[in-house]
CSV table of C-alpha atoms in Angstrom, one decimal:
chain,number,residue,atom,x,y,z
F,1380,MET,CA,-2.1,-5.5,1.7
F,1381,ARG,CA,-5.8,-6.4,1.8
F,1382,ASP,CA,-5.0,-9.0,4.5
F,1383,ARG,CA,-4.0,-6.1,6.8
F,1384,ASN,CA,-7.1,-4.1,6.2
F,1385,ILE,CA,-10.0,-4.5,8.7
F,1386,LEU,CA,-13.5,-3.0,8.9
F,1387,LEU,CA,-15.1,-2.4,12.3
F,1388,LEU,CA,-18.8,-2.1,12.3
F,1389,GLY,CA,-19.9,0.0,15.2
F,1390,GLY,CA,-16.2,0.6,16.0
F,1391,GLY,CA,-16.8,3.9,17.7
F,1392,GLY,CA,-17.9,2.4,21.0
F,1393,PHE,CA,-15.9,1.2,24.0
F,1394,ILE,CA,-14.6,-2.1,22.6
F,1395,GLY,CA,-14.3,-0.8,19.1
F,1396,THR,CA,-12.1,2.2,20.2
F,1397,ALA,CA,-9.8,-0.1,22.2
F,1398,LEU,CA,-9.7,-2.6,19.4
F,1399,SER,CA,-8.9,-0.1,16.7
F,1400,ARG,CA,-6.0,1.3,18.7
F,1401,SER,CA,-4.5,-2.2,19.3
F,1402,LEU,CA,-4.9,-3.1,15.7
F,1403,CYS,CA,-3.0,-0.1,14.7
F,1404,GLU,CA,-0.2,-1.0,17.1
F,1405,ASN,CA,-0.2,-4.4,15.3
F,1406,LYS,CA,0.3,-2.7,11.9
F,1407,PHE,CA,-3.3,-3.2,10.7
F,1408,ASN,CA,-5.1,-0.6,8.6
F,1409,VAL,CA,-8.5,0.1,10.2
F,1410,HIS,CA,-11.7,1.3,8.7
F,1411,ILE,CA,-14.4,2.3,11.3
F,1412,LEU,CA,-18.1,2.5,10.2
F,1413,SER,CA,-20.1,3.9,13.0
F,1414,ARG,CA,-23.0,6.3,13.6
F,1415,HIS,CA,-21.1,8.0,16.4
F,1416,PHE,CA,-17.6,9.5,16.2
F,1417,PRO,CA,-15.2,7.8,18.6
F,1418,ALA,CA,-15.0,9.5,22.0
F,1419,ARG,CA,-11.2,9.3,21.9
F,1420,GLN,CA,-8.8,10.8,19.3
F,1421,ILE,CA,-8.3,8.2,16.6
F,1422,GLU,CA,-5.0,6.9,15.3
F,1423,PRO,CA,-3.5,8.3,12.1
F,1424,ASN,CA,-3.9,5.0,10.2
F,1425,ILE,CA,-7.6,4.7,11.0
F,1426,ILE,CA,-10.2,5.9,8.5
F,1427,PHE,CA,-13.5,6.8,10.0
F,1428,HIS,CA,-16.8,6.6,8.1
F,1429,GLN,CA,-19.8,8.1,9.7
F,1430,GLY,CA,-23.0,6.1,9.0
F,1431,SER,CA,-25.1,3.1,9.8
F,1432,MET,CA,-23.7,-0.4,9.4
F,1433,ASP,CA,-26.1,-1.0,6.4
F,1434,ASN,CA,-24.9,2.2,4.5
F,1435,ARG,CA,-24.6,0.7,1.0
F,1436,LYS,CA,-22.7,3.7,-0.4
F,1437,ILE,CA,-19.9,3.5,2.2
F,1438,LEU,CA,-19.8,-0.3,2.3
F,1439,GLU,CA,-19.4,-0.5,-1.5
F,1440,ARG,CA,-16.4,1.8,-1.2
F,1441,VAL,CA,-14.8,0.0,1.8
F,1442,LEU,CA,-15.5,-3.7,1.5
F,1443,PRO,CA,-13.3,-4.4,-1.5
F,1444,GLU,CA,-10.3,-3.2,0.5
F,1445,CYS,CA,-10.9,-5.3,3.6
F,1446,LYS,CA,-10.2,-9.0,4.4
F,1447,THR,CA,-11.6,-9.0,7.9
F,1448,ILE,CA,-14.9,-7.5,9.2
F,1449,ILE,CA,-15.6,-7.3,12.9
F,1450,HIS,CA,-19.3,-6.7,13.8
F,1451,LEU,CA,-19.5,-4.8,17.1
F,1452,ALA,CA,-22.6,-2.7,16.4
F,1453,SER,CA,-25.4,-2.9,19.0
F,1454,SER,CA,-28.0,-0.3,20.0
F,1455,THR,CA,-29.8,-2.0,22.9
F,1456,THR,CA,-29.4,-3.5,26.3
F,1457,PRO,CA,-31.4,-6.1,28.2
F,1458,GLY,CA,-33.0,-3.3,30.1
F,1459,ASN,CA,-34.0,-0.8,27.4
F,1460,SER,CA,-35.5,-3.5,25.1
F,1461,SER,CA,-37.2,-5.4,27.9
F,1462,ARG,CA,-40.7,-4.2,26.9
F,1463,GLN,CA,-40.0,-3.5,23.2
F,1464,PRO,CA,-39.2,-6.6,21.2
F,1465,ALA,CA,-39.6,-4.6,18.0
F,1466,LEU,CA,-36.8,-2.3,19.1
F,1467,GLU,CA,-34.4,-5.2,19.1
F,1468,ALA,CA,-35.5,-6.2,15.6
F,1469,ASP,CA,-35.4,-2.6,14.2
F,1470,LYS,CA,-32.1,-1.5,15.8
F,1471,ASN,CA,-30.0,-4.7,15.6
F,1472,ILE,CA,-31.4,-7.6,13.6
F,1473,ALA,CA,-32.7,-5.7,10.5
F,1474,PRO,CA,-29.5,-3.6,10.0
F,1475,THR,CA,-27.4,-6.8,10.2
F,1476,LEU,CA,-29.6,-8.5,7.6
F,1477,ARG,CA,-29.3,-5.5,5.3
F,1478,PHE,CA,-25.6,-5.7,5.8
F,1479,LEU,CA,-25.6,-9.4,4.8
F,1480,ASP,CA,-27.6,-8.5,1.7
F,1481,ILE,CA,-24.8,-6.2,0.6
F,1482,LEU,CA,-22.1,-8.7,1.7
F,1483,GLN,CA,-23.4,-11.4,-0.6
F,1484,SER,CA,-21.6,-9.7,-3.5
F,1485,TYR,CA,-18.2,-10.1,-2.0
F,1486,LYS,CA,-15.9,-13.1,-1.6
F,1487,HIS,CA,-12.9,-14.1,0.5
F,1488,PHE,CA,-13.5,-12.3,3.7
F,1489,HIS,CA,-13.7,-13.3,7.4
F,1490,LEU,CA,-16.7,-11.9,9.4
F,1491,ILE,CA,-16.4,-11.9,13.2
F,1492,PHE,CA,-19.5,-11.2,15.2
F,1493,VAL,CA,-19.3,-10.0,18.8
F,1494,SER,CA,-22.4,-11.5,20.4
F,1495,SER,CA,-23.1,-11.9,24.1
F,1496,GLY,CA,-22.0,-14.5,26.7
F,1497,GLY,CA,-24.1,-13.1,29.5
F,1498,THR,CA,-27.6,-13.0,27.9
F,1499,LEU,CA,-27.8,-16.0,25.6
F,1500,TYR,CA,-27.6,-18.9,28.0
F,1501,GLY,CA,-30.2,-17.7,30.6
F,1502,ASN,CA,-30.0,-19.3,34.1
F,1503,PRO,CA,-27.5,-22.0,33.3
F,1504,GLU,CA,-27.9,-25.7,33.9
F,1505,PHE,CA,-24.2,-26.0,34.7
F,1506,THR,CA,-21.3,-23.7,35.2
F,1507,PRO,CA,-18.9,-22.7,33.9
F,1508,VAL,CA,-21.0,-22.5,30.7
F,1509,ASP,CA,-19.5,-23.8,27.5
F,1510,GLU,CA,-20.6,-23.1,23.9
F,1511,THR,CA,-22.7,-26.4,23.8
F,1512,HIS,CA,-25.0,-25.2,26.7
F,1513,PRO,CA,-28.7,-24.7,25.6
F,1514,LEU,CA,-29.6,-21.1,24.7
F,1515,ASN,CA,-32.4,-19.8,26.9
F,1516,PRO,CA,-32.4,-16.0,26.9
F,1517,LEU,CA,-34.3,-14.1,29.6
F,1518,SER,CA,-34.4,-10.8,27.6
F,1519,PHE,CA,-35.3,-9.7,24.1
F,1520,HIS,CA,-31.7,-8.4,23.8
F,1521,GLY,CA,-30.4,-12.0,24.2
F,1522,ALA,CA,-33.0,-13.3,21.8
F,1523,GLY,CA,-31.9,-10.8,19.3
F,1524,LYS,CA,-28.3,-11.9,19.6
F,1525,ILE,CA,-29.4,-15.5,19.0
F,1526,ALA,CA,-31.3,-14.4,15.9
F,1527,ILE,CA,-28.3,-12.7,14.5
F,1528,GLU,CA,-26.1,-15.7,15.3
F,1529,THR,CA,-28.6,-18.0,13.5
F,1530,PHE,CA,-28.7,-15.8,10.4
F,1531,LEU,CA,-24.9,-15.6,10.3
F,1532,ARG,CA,-24.5,-19.4,10.5
F,1533,THR,CA,-27.1,-19.8,7.7
F,1534,PHE,CA,-25.3,-17.1,5.7
F,1535,SER,CA,-22.0,-18.9,6.2
F,1536,THR,CA,-23.4,-22.3,5.2
F,1537,SER,CA,-25.4,-21.2,2.2
F,1538,SER,CA,-22.8,-18.9,0.7
F,1539,GLU,CA,-19.6,-20.6,1.9
F,1540,LYS,CA,-18.6,-17.4,3.7
F,1541,SER,CA,-16.3,-17.5,6.7
F,1542,THR,CA,-17.9,-16.4,10.0
F,1543,THR,CA,-16.8,-16.6,13.6
F,1544,ILE,CA,-19.0,-15.8,16.6
F,1545,VAL,CA,-17.6,-14.4,19.9
F,1546,ARG,CA,-19.6,-14.5,23.1
F,1547,PRO,CA,-17.9,-12.2,25.7
F,1548,SER,CA,-18.7,-11.9,29.3
F,1549,ASN,CA,-19.0,-8.5,31.0
F,1550,VAL,CA,-16.2,-6.4,29.5
F,1551,TYR,CA,-15.0,-3.4,31.5
F,1552,GLY,CA,-11.9,-1.1,31.7
F,1553,PRO,CA,-10.5,2.3,30.9
F,1554,GLY,CA,-12.2,4.1,28.1
F,1555,GLN,CA,-15.7,2.9,29.1
F,1556,TYR,CA,-17.8,6.0,29.5
F,1557,PHE,CA,-20.8,6.0,31.7
F,1558,HIS,CA,-24.2,5.2,30.2
F,1559,ARG,CA,-27.2,4.2,32.2
F,1560,GLY,CA,-27.7,0.5,31.9
F,1561,PHE,CA,-24.2,-0.3,30.5
F,1562,GLY,CA,-21.6,-2.0,32.6
F,1563,VAL,CA,-22.0,-2.6,36.3
F,1564,ILE,CA,-18.4,-2.0,37.2
F,1565,ARG,CA,-18.3,1.4,35.4
F,1566,THR,CA,-21.7,2.2,37.0
F,1567,MET,CA,-20.4,1.4,40.5
F,1568,LEU,CA,-17.3,3.5,39.9
F,1569,GLU,CA,-19.4,6.4,38.7
F,1570,HIS,CA,-21.5,6.4,41.8
F,1571,ILE,CA,-18.6,6.0,44.2
F,1572,ARG,CA,-16.8,8.9,42.5
F,1573,LYS,CA,-19.9,11.2,42.7
F,1574,GLY,CA,-21.1,9.9,46.1
F,1575,THR,CA,-24.5,9.1,44.7
F,1576,VAL,CA,-26.7,6.1,45.4
F,1577,MET,CA,-26.7,3.1,43.1
F,1578,GLU,CA,-29.6,0.8,42.6
F,1579,ILE,CA,-28.9,-3.0,42.8
F,1580,TRP,CA,-31.5,-5.2,41.4
F,1581,GLY,CA,-32.1,-8.2,43.6
F,1582,ASP,CA,-30.1,-9.0,46.8
F,1583,GLY,CA,-26.6,-8.8,45.3
F,1584,THR,CA,-26.0,-12.5,45.2
F,1585,SER,CA,-26.2,-12.9,41.4
F,1586,ILE,CA,-22.9,-13.9,40.0
F,1587,ARG,CA,-21.1,-12.5,36.9
F,1588,ASP,CA,-18.0,-13.1,34.9
F,1589,PHE,CA,-15.9,-9.9,34.3
F,1590,LEU,CA,-13.3,-9.5,31.6
F,1591,TYR,CA,-10.8,-6.7,31.4
F,1592,ILE,CA,-10.8,-4.8,28.1
F,1593,ASP,CA,-7.2,-5.7,27.2
F,1594,ASP,CA,-7.9,-9.4,27.5
F,1595,MET,CA,-11.0,-9.0,25.3
F,1596,ILE,CA,-8.9,-7.2,22.6
F,1597,THR,CA,-6.2,-9.9,22.6
F,1598,ALA,CA,-8.9,-12.6,22.2
F,1599,LEU,CA,-10.4,-10.8,19.2
F,1600,ILE,CA,-7.0,-10.3,17.5
F,1601,SER,CA,-6.1,-13.9,18.1
F,1602,LEU,CA,-9.1,-15.0,16.1
F,1603,ILE,CA,-8.2,-12.9,13.1
F,1604,ASP,CA,-5.5,-15.5,12.3
F,1605,PHE,CA,-8.2,-18.3,11.9
F,1606,PRO,CA,-10.3,-17.0,9.0
F,1607,HIS,CA,-11.9,-20.3,8.0
F,1608,ASP,CA,-12.8,-21.5,11.4
F,1609,ASN,CA,-16.6,-21.0,11.3
F,1610,ASN,CA,-16.9,-21.6,15.1
F,1611,THR,CA,-18.3,-20.0,18.2
F,1612,TYR,CA,-16.2,-19.0,21.2
F,1613,ASN,CA,-16.9,-17.9,24.7
F,1614,VAL,CA,-14.5,-15.2,26.0
F,1615,GLY,CA,-14.5,-14.7,29.8
F,1616,SER,CA,-12.3,-14.8,32.8
F,1617,GLY,CA,-13.8,-18.1,34.0
F,1618,ILE,CA,-14.2,-16.7,37.5
F,1619,GLY,CA,-17.5,-15.6,39.1
F,1620,TYR,CA,-18.1,-12.8,41.5
F,1621,SER,CA,-21.4,-11.8,43.1
F,1622,LEU,CA,-22.4,-8.2,42.9
F,1623,ASN,CA,-21.9,-7.9,46.7
F,1624,GLN,CA,-18.4,-9.2,46.3
F,1625,LEU,CA,-17.8,-6.8,43.5
F,1626,LYS,CA,-19.0,-3.9,45.7
F,1627,GLU,CA,-16.5,-4.9,48.4
F,1628,ILE,CA,-13.6,-5.1,45.9
F,1629,ILE,CA,-14.5,-1.7,44.5
F,1630,GLU,CA,-14.8,-0.1,47.9
F,1631,SER,CA,-11.3,-1.6,48.8
F,1632,VAL,CA,-9.7,-0.3,45.7
F,1633,CYS,CA,-11.3,3.2,45.8
F,1634,GLY,CA,-11.0,3.6,49.6
F,1635,LYS,CA,-14.6,4.8,49.7
F,1636,LYS,CA,-18.0,3.3,50.5
F,1637,LEU,CA,-20.5,2.8,47.7
F,1638,ARG,CA,-23.9,3.9,48.7
F,1639,THR,CA,-26.5,1.4,47.5
F,1640,VAL,CA,-30.2,0.6,47.6
F,1641,TYR,CA,-31.5,-2.8,46.8
F,1642,ARG,CA,-34.5,-3.1,44.6
F,1643,PRO,CA,-36.6,-6.2,43.8
F,1644,GLY,CA,-34.9,-8.5,41.2
F,1645,ARG,CA,-35.9,-8.3,37.5
F,1646,LYS,CA,-36.9,-11.2,35.4
F,1647,ILE,CA,-34.4,-10.3,32.7
F,1648,ASP,CA,-31.4,-10.6,35.0
F,1649,VAL,CA,-29.5,-13.9,35.0
F,1650,LYS,CA,-28.7,-15.3,38.5
F,1651,ASN,CA,-25.4,-16.9,37.8
F,1652,ILE,CA,-23.2,-16.9,34.7
F,1653,VAL,CA,-19.5,-17.8,34.4
F,1654,LEU,CA,-18.1,-18.7,31.0
F,1655,ASP,CA,-15.9,-21.6,30.0
F,1656,SER,CA,-13.4,-20.3,27.4
F,1657,SER,CA,-11.4,-23.5,27.0
F,1658,ARG,CA,-12.4,-23.8,23.3
F,1659,LEU,CA,-10.8,-20.5,22.6
F,1660,ILE,CA,-7.8,-21.3,24.8
F,1661,LYS,CA,-7.2,-24.6,23.0
F,1662,LYS,CA,-7.5,-22.9,19.5
F,1663,THR,CA,-5.4,-19.8,20.0
F,1664,LYS,CA,-3.5,-20.2,23.3
F,1665,TRP,CA,-5.2,-17.1,24.5
F,1666,HIS,CA,-5.5,-16.6,28.3
F,1667,PRO,CA,-6.9,-13.8,30.4
F,1668,THR,CA,-4.1,-12.0,32.2
F,1669,VAL,CA,-5.7,-9.2,34.3
F,1670,SER,CA,-7.4,-10.1,37.6
F,1671,LEU,CA,-10.5,-8.3,38.7
F,1672,GLU,CA,-8.7,-6.3,41.4
F,1673,GLN,CA,-6.0,-5.2,38.9
F,1674,GLY,CA,-8.6,-4.3,36.3
F,1675,ILE,CA,-10.6,-2.2,38.7
F,1676,GLU,CA,-7.4,-0.4,39.9
F,1677,PHE,CA,-6.5,0.4,36.3
F,1678,THR,CA,-10.1,1.6,35.6
F,1679,TRP,CA,-10.3,3.7,38.7
F,1680,LYS,CA,-6.9,5.4,38.0
F,1681,TRP,CA,-8.1,6.2,34.5
F,1682,LEU,CA,-11.4,7.5,35.7
F,1683,LYS,CA,-9.9,9.9,38.3
F,1684,HIS,CA,-8.1,11.7,35.5
F,1685,GLN,CA,-11.2,12.2,33.4
């Protein structure tokens, strides 16, 4: 049954909580290693381990049981690490490298790393952006993701380990709790619910690719079936919306006006990013199924009951 056992690193967050629930529905046995206990009640066949992703004692107990490892752990955003490059190294890069040190002793596993599709490419030379596009991050957060990807590729090549890299767009949906600096859709909905003023950096014309949480989860699960792929995949809707367009859609769905104030743009913010997911679609037959309007409706309905 080892093939049905999965370890989620950082699985107590938004994506991890949704993923663990879906994995259980698909008859997987799930181990979660996270510093923070999941916000939602966990399923009966989930085993939660509280600790950092480089906790050797826990990993030596769990790794022999698991065939697939999904690395979701991340402790920074483009904003909170913008003036602190060492923060990115300390919080994300170093723990991943210590985890790889421990992983060296184990064979026959598949490691999936959830990276970032919005911060790695910088201001793109072409859109939609595919995986061959040059990497030109504008933030230390994006640079940190590239560093981890590079170490993982080298780890895979040098040790013949199986790794897959996933670069998602902006994931949103029910279960995403409000944290400053995380998730523009969730942030807009929070402000419209409370009637407070939201800051928008720039003039609102910057374009983003938004992906509903259920589509993100089905993409990740589809890749579990390809354990020896050693490839990189964008995961996005393939459709771009400006922040001003997003504001209008949210106002239409909620039936309320979003109070906003526009601030000068930041150097760390990408102006236009839409992902090309055709490589993943060709490999797994995955397709996004939830439109932005539908996804916002589902999220707003969930939020009103919180």
